[in-house]
Coordinates of C-alpha atoms and ligand atoms in Angstrom, one line a residue:
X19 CA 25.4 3.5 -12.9
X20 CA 24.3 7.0 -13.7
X21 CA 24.7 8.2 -10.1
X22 CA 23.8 12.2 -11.2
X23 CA 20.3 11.3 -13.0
X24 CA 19.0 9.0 -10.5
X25 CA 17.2 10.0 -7.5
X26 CA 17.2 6.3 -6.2
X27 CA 20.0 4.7 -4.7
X28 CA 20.9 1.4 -6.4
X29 CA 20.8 -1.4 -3.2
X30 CA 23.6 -4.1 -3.9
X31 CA 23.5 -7.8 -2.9
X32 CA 27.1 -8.8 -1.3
X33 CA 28.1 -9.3 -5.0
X34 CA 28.3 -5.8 -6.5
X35 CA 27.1 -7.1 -10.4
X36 CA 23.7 -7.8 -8.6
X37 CA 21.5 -5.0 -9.0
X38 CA 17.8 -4.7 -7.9
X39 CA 15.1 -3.2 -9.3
X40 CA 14.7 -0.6 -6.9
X41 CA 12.1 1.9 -7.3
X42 CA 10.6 0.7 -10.2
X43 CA 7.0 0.6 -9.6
X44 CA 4.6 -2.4 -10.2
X45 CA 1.7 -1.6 -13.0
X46 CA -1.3 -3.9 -13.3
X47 CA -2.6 -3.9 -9.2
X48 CA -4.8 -1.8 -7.3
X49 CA -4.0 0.3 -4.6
X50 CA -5.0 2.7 -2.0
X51 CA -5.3 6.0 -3.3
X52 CA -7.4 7.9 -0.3
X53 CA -9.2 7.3 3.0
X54 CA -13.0 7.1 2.3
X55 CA -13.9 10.5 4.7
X56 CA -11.7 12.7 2.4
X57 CA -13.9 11.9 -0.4
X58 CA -17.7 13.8 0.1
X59 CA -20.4 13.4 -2.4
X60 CA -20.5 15.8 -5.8
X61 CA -17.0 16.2 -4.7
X62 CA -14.0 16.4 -7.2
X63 CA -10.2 15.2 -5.1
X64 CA -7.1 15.3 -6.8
X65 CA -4.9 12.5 -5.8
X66 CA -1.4 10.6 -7.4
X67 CA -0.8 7.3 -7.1
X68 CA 2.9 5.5 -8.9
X69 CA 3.1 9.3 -10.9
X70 CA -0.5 9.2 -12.4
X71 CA -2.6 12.2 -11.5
X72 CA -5.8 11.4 -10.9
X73 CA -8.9 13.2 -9.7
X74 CA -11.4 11.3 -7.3
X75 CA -14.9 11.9 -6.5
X76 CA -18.1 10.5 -5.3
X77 CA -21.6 10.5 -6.9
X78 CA -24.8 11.5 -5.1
X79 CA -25.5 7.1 -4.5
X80 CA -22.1 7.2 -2.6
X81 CA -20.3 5.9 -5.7
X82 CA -16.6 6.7 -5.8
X83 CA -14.9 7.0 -9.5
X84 CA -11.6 7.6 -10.5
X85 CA -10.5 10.0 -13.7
X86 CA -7.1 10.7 -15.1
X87 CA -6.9 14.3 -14.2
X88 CA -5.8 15.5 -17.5
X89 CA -8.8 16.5 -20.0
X90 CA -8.1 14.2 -23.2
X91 CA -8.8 17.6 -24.8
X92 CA -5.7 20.1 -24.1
X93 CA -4.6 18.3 -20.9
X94 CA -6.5 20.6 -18.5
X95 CA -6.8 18.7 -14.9
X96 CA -10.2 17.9 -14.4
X97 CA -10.6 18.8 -10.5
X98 CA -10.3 22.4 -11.3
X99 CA -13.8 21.7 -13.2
X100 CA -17.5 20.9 -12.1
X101 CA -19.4 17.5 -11.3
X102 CA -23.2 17.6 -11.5
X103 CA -23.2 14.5 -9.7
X104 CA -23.0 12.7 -13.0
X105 CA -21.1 14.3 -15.3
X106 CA -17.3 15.8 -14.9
X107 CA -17.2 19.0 -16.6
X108 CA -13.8 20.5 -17.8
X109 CA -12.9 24.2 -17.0
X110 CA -11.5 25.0 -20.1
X111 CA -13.8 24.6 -23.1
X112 CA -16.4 22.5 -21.2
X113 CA -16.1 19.3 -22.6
X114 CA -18.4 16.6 -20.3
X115 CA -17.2 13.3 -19.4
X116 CA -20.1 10.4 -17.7
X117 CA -17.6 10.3 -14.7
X118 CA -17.7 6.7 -14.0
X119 CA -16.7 5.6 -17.7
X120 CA -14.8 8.4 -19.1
X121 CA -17.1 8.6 -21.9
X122 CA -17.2 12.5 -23.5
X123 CA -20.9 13.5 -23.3
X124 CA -20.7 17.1 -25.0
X125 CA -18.6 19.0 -26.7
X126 CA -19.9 22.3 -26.9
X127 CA -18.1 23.8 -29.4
X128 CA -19.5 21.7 -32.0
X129 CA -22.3 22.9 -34.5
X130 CA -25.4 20.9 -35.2
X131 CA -24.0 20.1 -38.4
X132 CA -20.6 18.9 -37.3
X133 CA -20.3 15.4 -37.3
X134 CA -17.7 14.5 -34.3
X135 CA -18.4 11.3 -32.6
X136 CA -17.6 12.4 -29.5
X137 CA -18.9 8.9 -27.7
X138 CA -16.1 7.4 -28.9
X139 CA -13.7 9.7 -27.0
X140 CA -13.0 9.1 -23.6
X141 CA -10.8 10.8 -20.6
X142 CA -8.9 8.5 -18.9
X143 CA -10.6 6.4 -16.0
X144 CA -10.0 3.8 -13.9
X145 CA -11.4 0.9 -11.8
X146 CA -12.4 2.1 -8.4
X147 CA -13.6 0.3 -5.5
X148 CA -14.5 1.6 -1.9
X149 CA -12.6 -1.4 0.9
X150 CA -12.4 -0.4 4.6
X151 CA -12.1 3.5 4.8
X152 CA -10.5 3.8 1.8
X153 CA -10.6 4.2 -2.3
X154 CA -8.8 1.8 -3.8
X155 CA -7.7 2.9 -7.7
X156 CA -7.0 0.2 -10.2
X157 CA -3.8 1.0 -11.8
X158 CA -3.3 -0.9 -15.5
X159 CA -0.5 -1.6 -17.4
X160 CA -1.2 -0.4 -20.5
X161 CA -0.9 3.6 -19.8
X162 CA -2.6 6.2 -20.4
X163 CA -5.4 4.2 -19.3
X164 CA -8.4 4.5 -21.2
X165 CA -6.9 8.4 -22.7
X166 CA -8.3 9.2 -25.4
X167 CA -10.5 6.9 -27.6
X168 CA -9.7 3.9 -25.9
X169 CA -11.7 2.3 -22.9
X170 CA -10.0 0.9 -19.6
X171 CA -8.0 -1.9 -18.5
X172 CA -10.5 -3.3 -16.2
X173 CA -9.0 -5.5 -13.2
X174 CA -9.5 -9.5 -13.1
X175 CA -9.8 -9.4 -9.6
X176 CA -11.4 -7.0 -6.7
X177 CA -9.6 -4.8 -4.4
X178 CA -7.9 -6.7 -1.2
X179 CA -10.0 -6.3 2.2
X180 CA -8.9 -6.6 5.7
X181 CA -9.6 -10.1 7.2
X182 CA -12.0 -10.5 9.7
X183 CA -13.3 -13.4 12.0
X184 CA -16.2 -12.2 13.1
X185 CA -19.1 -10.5 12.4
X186 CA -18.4 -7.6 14.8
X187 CA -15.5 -5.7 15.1
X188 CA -14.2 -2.4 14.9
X189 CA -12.1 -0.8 12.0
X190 CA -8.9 2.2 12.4
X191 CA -7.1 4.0 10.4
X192 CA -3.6 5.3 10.2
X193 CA -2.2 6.9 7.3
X194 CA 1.3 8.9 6.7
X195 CA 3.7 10.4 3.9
X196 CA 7.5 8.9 3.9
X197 CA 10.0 10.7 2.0
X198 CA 11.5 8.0 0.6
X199 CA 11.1 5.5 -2.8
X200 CA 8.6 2.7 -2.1
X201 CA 11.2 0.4 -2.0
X202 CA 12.9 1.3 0.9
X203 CA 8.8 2.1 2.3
X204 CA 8.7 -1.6 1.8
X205 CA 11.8 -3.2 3.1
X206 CA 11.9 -0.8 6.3
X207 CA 8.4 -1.8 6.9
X208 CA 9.7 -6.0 7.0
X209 CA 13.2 -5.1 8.7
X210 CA 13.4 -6.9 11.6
X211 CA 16.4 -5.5 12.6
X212 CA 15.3 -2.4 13.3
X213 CA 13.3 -2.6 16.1
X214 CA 15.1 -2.2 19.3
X215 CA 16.9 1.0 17.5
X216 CA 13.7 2.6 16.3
X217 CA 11.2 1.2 18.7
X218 CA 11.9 1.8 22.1
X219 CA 9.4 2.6 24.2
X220 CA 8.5 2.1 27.9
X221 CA 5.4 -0.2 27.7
X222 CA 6.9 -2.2 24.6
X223 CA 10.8 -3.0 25.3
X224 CA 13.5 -1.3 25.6
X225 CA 16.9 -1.8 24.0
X226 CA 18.2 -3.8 25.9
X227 CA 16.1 -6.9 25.6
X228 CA 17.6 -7.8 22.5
X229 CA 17.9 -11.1 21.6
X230 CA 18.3 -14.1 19.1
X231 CA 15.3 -14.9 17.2
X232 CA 14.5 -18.0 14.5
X233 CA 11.2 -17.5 12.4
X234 CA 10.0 -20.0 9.7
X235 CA 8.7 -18.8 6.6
X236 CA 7.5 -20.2 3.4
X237 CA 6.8 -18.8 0.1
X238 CA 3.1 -18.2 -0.2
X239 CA 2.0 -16.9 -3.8
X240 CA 3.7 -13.8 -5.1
X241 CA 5.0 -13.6 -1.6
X242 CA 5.8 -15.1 1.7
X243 CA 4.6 -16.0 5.1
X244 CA 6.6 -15.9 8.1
X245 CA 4.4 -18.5 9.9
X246 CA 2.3 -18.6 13.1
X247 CA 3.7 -18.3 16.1
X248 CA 3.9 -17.2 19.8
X249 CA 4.8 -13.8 19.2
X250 CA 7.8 -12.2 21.3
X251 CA 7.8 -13.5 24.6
X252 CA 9.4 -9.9 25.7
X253 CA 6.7 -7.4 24.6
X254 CA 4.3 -6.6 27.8
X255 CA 0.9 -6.1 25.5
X256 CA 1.0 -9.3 24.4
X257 CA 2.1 -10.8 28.2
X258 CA -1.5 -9.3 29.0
X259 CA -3.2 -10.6 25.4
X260 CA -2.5 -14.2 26.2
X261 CA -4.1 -13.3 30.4
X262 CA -6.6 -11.3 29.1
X263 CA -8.1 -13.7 26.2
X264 CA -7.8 -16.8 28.5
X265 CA -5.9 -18.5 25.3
X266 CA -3.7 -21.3 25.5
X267 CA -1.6 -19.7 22.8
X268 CA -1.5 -16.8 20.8
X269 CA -0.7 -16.9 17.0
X270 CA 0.4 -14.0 14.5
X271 CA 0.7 -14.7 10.7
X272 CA 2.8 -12.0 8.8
X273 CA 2.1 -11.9 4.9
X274 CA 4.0 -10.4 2.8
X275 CA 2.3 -10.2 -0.8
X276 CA 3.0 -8.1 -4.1
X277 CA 3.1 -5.3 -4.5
X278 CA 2.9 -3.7 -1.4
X279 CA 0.8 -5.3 1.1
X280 CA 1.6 -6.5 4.6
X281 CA -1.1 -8.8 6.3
X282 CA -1.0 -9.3 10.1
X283 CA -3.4 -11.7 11.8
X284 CA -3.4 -12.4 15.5
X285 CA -5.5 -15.0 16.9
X286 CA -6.0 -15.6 20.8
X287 CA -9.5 -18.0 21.3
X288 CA -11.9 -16.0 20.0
X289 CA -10.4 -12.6 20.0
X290 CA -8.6 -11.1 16.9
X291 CA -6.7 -8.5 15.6
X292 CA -5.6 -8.1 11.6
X293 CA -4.3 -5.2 10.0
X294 CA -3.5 -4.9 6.3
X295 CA -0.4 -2.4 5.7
X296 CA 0.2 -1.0 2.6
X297 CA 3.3 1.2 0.9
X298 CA 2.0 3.1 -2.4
X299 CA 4.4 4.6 -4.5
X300 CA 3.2 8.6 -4.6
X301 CA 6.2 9.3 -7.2
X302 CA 9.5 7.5 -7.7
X303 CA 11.1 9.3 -4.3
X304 CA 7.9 9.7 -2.4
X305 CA 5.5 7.0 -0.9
X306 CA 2.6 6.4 1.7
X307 CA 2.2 4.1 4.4
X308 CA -1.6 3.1 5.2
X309 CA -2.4 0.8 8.2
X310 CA -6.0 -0.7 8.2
X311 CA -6.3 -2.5 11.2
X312 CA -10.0 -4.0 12.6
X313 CA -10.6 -6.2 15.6
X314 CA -12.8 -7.4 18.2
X315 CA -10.2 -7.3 20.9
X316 CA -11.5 -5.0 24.0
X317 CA -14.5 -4.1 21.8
X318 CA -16.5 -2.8 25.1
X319 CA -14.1 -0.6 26.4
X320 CA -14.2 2.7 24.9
X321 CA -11.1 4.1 24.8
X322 CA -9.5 0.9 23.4
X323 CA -9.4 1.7 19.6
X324 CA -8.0 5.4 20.7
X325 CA -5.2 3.4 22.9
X326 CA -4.5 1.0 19.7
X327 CA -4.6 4.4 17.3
X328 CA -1.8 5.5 20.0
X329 CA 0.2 2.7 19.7
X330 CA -0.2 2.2 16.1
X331 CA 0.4 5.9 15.1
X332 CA 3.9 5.9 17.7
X333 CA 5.4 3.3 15.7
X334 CA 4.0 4.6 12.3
X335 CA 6.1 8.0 13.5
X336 CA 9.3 6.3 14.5
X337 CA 9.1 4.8 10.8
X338 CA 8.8 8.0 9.3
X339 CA 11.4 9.6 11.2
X340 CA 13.7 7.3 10.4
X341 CA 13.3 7.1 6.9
X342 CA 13.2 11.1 7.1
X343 CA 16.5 10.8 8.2
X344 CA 17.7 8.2 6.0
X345 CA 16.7 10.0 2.8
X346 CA 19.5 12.7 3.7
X347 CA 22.1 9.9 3.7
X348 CA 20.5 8.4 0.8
X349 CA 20.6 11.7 -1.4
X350 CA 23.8 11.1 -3.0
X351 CA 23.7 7.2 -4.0
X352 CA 26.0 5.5 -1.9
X353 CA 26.3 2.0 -2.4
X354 CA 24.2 -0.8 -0.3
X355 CA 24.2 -3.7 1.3
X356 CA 21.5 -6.4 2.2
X357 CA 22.9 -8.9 4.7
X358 CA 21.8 -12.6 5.8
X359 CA 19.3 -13.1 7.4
X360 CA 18.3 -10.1 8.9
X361 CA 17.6 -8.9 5.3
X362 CA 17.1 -11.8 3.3
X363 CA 13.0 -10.6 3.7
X364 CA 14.2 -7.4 1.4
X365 CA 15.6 -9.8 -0.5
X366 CA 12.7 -11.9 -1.4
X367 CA 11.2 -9.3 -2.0
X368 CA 13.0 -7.8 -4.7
X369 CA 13.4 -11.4 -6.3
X370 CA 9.5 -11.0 -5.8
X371 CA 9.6 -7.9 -7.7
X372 CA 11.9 -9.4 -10.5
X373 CA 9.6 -12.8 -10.8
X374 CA 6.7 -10.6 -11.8
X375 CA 8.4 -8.1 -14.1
X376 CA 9.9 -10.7 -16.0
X377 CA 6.6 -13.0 -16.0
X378 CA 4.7 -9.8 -17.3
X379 CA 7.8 -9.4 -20.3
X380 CA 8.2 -12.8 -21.1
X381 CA 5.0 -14.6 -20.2
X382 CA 5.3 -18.2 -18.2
X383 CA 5.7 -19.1 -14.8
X384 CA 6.0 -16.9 -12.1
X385 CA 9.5 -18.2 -11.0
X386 CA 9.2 -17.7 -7.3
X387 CA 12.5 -16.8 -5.3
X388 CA 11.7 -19.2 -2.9
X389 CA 12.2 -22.9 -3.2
X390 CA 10.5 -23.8 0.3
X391 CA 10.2 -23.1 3.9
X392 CA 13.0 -21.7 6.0
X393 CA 13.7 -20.7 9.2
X394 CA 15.8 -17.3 9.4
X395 CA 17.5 -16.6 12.2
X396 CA 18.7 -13.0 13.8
X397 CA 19.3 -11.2 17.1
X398 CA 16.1 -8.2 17.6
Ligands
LIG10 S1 -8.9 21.1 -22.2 FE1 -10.7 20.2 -21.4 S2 -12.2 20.9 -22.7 FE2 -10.4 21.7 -23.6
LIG11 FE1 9.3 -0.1 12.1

C-alpha cells in the first residue's frame, strides 16, 4: 500500500488481503451538481463534480446547460467569459460555443479565406437536467466528454426524482460540504451504529435508549432495501406521526442505490414523507451531502417545513462534524475495520461498488453481493 501518496485510507474487511475500492469514483451516472436558485438566467456558475470542472448556466427559457470549463482552445475556463443567452463566449481569444451542445460557432481569428471547420470542434458538454431544486450533470465514462471534436456521451436514462404520492406537497432542501472521500460520505450516511453517539438530542432520544435492533433487507437492483417497517418505537416524532395521521401503522422503506443515492419513504394513511439523499464526490477527499426531502405531512401549518428544515439540517450538522473530526484521524492511513452486522450495509456497498466496476471492464452480469433477503441484527 503506498501509505505516503494516498490521501484515502484503504478500509480492510476482518481479512487484511481484502481491500476495497475506496474512493474510486463511479463514471457513467448523473448527479447533483447545484441547487436550482444558485443558477440565474444568462448566468455563467462554476461548479466540480468527481474532479471535472464544469461551468453551469441557464438560458433566457430557464434552460440549464452544463460545459467543461476548460475552452478546447488553450484550456481557458469558460466562466471567466460571456453568455449572450445563447452562445458561451471565451475570454481569451473569443472563441463562441452554442452552450447547450458545445458546438464552436466562431472563431474570430480566422480570415474569410481560411478554411477551418470549426462546427466540427466542440468544448466539452454534458447532459443536464433540472429535478427538484437542483441541476443534475450527466457524468460519462468516456472523459473528456465531448472535448474537442468529439460530441457527448448522452445518458440512457433521465435524472432520478424524489417520490411523491400525491399531487400536493411541499419540497426542502438541505445541502452541505463534508471533508471527507465519498466513500466514507456514503457509509456514515447508512451506519447505524452511529446514532445514539452522534445523535442525541432532547426531542429525538437520548443515549441511553439504546437497544437491540433486527432489520430485513434484500438486494434490490444495484442496491438494497432495508424493508418496511414500524420505525423505532423510541423516537417521540414518530410516537406523534402514528396519533397525528390516525394510521394503523407507519411504514419507512430505506433504499440504498448506486452510486450515491439514499431513498427514504414513509407512509402513515394518506400522509407521506420521502427524501432522496445524495453523497457526490467534489474531489477524491472532498464530497457533498444533498437532502431533497417533499411531503404532505402538516402541509397547513406554516412553520412545519421550517421545523422539518430544523431537524433535518441538526442531524445533517452532527454528520459533518463528525466526519470533520474523523478526517484528522483519517489523515495518516491507519488501517480499518468493517464489522458484522452493524457494518455489513458498508459492506454491500462496496461489493456494490466492485459488481459495477467489474461489469463496466468485463461486460456480463452485474454479479450482485447479495444472494437474498436477510435480517441484520445490532444494538442502536
Ligand atoms: S483559450 Fe479559449 S479561445 Fe483561446
Ligand atoms: Fe448520521
Amino acid at each position: 500500500m503506498s501509505s505516503e501518496t494516498s490521501l484515502r485510507p484503504t478500509i480492510f474487511d476482518e481479512s487484511p488481503q481484502q481491500q476495497t475500492p475506496d474512493a474510486l469514483m463511479l463514471y457513467g451516472f448523473w448527479y447533483r451538481a447545484l441547487p436550482s436558485d444558485r443558477v440565474h438566467r444568462n448566468q455563467l456558475v462554476p461548479a466540480m463534480l468527481l474532479e471535472t470542472p464544469l461551468v453551469i448556466g441557464r438560458d433566457p427559457q430557464g434552460r440549464p446547460f452544463a460545459l467543461l470549463d476548460a475552452c478546447p482552445h488553450r484550456g481557458m475556463p469558460l466562466s471567466c467569459g460571456r453568455f449572450d443567452g445563447a452562445q458561451v463566449e471565451c475570454s481569451y481569444h473569443g472563441w463562441r460555443f452554442n452552450a447547450h451542445s458545445g458546438q464552436c460557432t466562431a472563431i474570430p481569428s480566422l480570415t474569410s479565406d481560411q478554411r477551418l471547420r470549426i462546427d466540427r470542434i466542440y468544448a466539452g458538454n454534458f447532459g443536464c437536467e433540472e429535478r427538484d431544486d437542483f441541476i443534475w450533470v450527466y457524468i460519462p465514462e468516456l472523459s473528456p466528454a465531448g472535448a474537442g471534436t468529439t460530441r457527448r456521451q448522452e445518458a440512457e436514462v433521465s435524472a432520478p426524482r424524489v417520490p411523491t404520492f400525491s399531487d400536493k406537497y411541499k419540497l426542502a432542501y438541505l445541502t452541505s460540504d463534508l471533508p471527507c472521500s465519498v466513500d466514507h460520505g456514503i457509509i456514515g450516511l447508512m451506519d447505524p451504529a452511529h446514532g445514539p453517539f452522534v445523535h442525541q438530542a432532547w426531542w429525538w432520544r437520548t443515549r441511553e435508549s439504546i437497544h437491540e435492533k433486527q432489520k430485513a433487507f434484500e438486494p434490490i437492483p444495484y442496491g438494497f432495501r432495508m424493508s418496511a417497517h414500524t420505525p423505532s418505537s423510541n423516537s417521540a416524532p414518530y410516537k406523534l406521526l402514528k396519533l397525528y395521521a390516525d394510521a394503523d401503522s407507519i411504514t419507512t422503506t430505506i433504499d440504498f442505490t448506486l452510486p450515491n443515492m439514499r431513498w427514504e419513504t414513509i407512509r402513515a394513511g394518506k400522509y407521506w414523507f420521502s427524501s432522496l439523499t445524495t453523497v457526490t464526490p467534489i474531489t477524491r477527499s472532498r464530497c457533498r451531502i444533498d437532502v431533497v426531502a417533499a411531503w404532505n405531512l402538516f402541509r397547513w401549518l406554516p412553520f412545519a417545513p421550517e421545523l422539518l428544515k430544523f431537524v433535518f439540517a441538526k442531524f445533517v450538522e452532527q454528520d459533518r462534524r463528525t466526519m470533520e473530526l474523523q478526517s484528522e484521524g483519517l489523515k495518516h492511513n491507519p488501517h480499518l475495520m468493517l464489522i458484522d452486522d452493524a457494518d455489513r450495509p458498508a459492506k454491500w456497498y462496496f461489493g456494490l461498488k466492485q459488481a459495477w466496476l467489474e461489469m463496466r471492464r468485463n461486460g456480463g452480469e452485474f454479479r450482485h453481493p447479495m444472494d437474498g433477503p436477510v435480517t441484520l441484527k445490532w444494538r442502536s
